[in-house]
Structures are given as structure tokens and as C-alpha cells.
Amino acid sequence: MKKKNLNYYIQLLEANKNLILTGAPGTGKMYLAKAIADKMEAEYEFVQRYIRYI
């Protein structure tokens, strides 16, 4: 992940106090969330939510 992109997401998060990442499974949402948290030196805990479509 490029530093420039990470800083963009960090600015969004600081301005809005939340950030919702959407996309298909396997597109790197969790990777991006962890990279942002690590860069901000934040404590974090992830809860994964699986939605089952019938």
C-alpha cells in the first residue's frame, strides 16, 4: 500500500470519525483497515461479520 493512499484514508477517518470499507470478498478491506490502524498506532479489535444470502 502506498503511503500516499494510506494518508488519504487516515485524513478521511480523522475528519469523519468512521470509515466504511465495502467491496467483494478478497479485495483487501481487512488489509487496508489493519494498515490504517497500524499507521495511526491505534489499538484495534476486528469483528468479522458474515452475511449469508439465501
Short mmCIF file of C-alpha atoms in Angstrom, two decimals:
data_model
loop_
_atom_site.label_atom_id
_atom_site.label_comp_id
_atom_site.label_asym_id
_atom_site.label_seq_id
_atom_site.Cartn_x
_atom_site.Cartn_y
_atom_site.Cartn_z
CA MET A 1 0.00 0.00 0.00
CA LYS A 2 1.40 3.35 -0.97
CA LYS A 3 1.94 5.91 1.78
CA LYS A 4 0.01 8.49 -0.22
CA ASN A 5 -3.12 6.31 -0.31
CA LEU A 6 -2.88 5.44 3.38
CA ASN A 7 -2.62 9.09 4.35
CA TYR A 8 -5.74 9.83 2.28
CA TYR A 9 -7.75 7.22 4.20
CA ILE A 10 -6.36 8.45 7.52
CA GLN A 11 -7.48 12.00 6.70
CA LEU A 12 -10.96 10.72 5.85
CA LEU A 13 -11.11 8.78 9.11
CA GLU A 14 -9.97 11.72 11.22
CA ALA A 15 -12.45 14.08 9.54
CA ASN A 16 -15.47 11.77 9.70
CA LYS A 17 -14.67 9.67 12.80
CA ASN A 18 -15.61 6.49 10.90
CA LEU A 19 -14.79 4.75 7.68
CA ILE A 20 -16.83 2.05 5.96
CA LEU A 21 -14.96 -0.16 3.54
CA THR A 22 -17.13 -2.03 1.06
CA GLY A 23 -16.35 -4.48 -1.67
CA ALA A 24 -16.35 -8.09 -2.69
CA PRO A 25 -14.65 -10.72 -0.54
CA GLY A 26 -10.90 -10.87 -1.03
CA THR A 27 -10.41 -7.28 -2.20
CA GLY A 28 -8.20 -6.20 0.73
CA LYS A 29 -10.61 -4.38 3.03
CA MET A 30 -9.23 -6.05 6.16
CA TYR A 31 -5.65 -5.50 4.96
CA LEU A 32 -6.38 -1.79 4.44
CA ALA A 33 -8.08 -1.45 7.84
CA LYS A 34 -5.13 -3.07 9.62
CA ALA A 35 -2.63 -0.90 7.70
CA ILE A 36 -4.52 2.26 8.67
CA ALA A 37 -4.71 1.22 12.33
CA ASP A 38 -1.02 0.34 12.43
CA LYS A 39 -0.03 3.63 10.79
CA MET A 40 -2.15 5.55 13.34
CA GLU A 41 -0.68 3.43 16.18
CA ALA A 42 -4.23 2.65 17.25
CA GLU A 43 -5.46 -0.22 19.37
CA TYR A 44 -7.93 -2.31 17.44
CA GLU A 45 -10.00 -5.42 17.51
CA PHE A 46 -11.72 -6.78 14.43
CA VAL A 47 -15.11 -8.38 14.35
CA GLN A 48 -15.88 -10.16 11.12
CA ARG A 49 -19.46 -10.36 10.06
CA TYR A 50 -20.50 -12.94 7.54
CA ILE A 51 -23.76 -12.36 5.74
CA ARG A 52 -25.35 -15.46 4.30
CA TYR A 53 -27.51 -14.92 1.28
CA ILE A 54 -30.23 -17.48 0.75
#
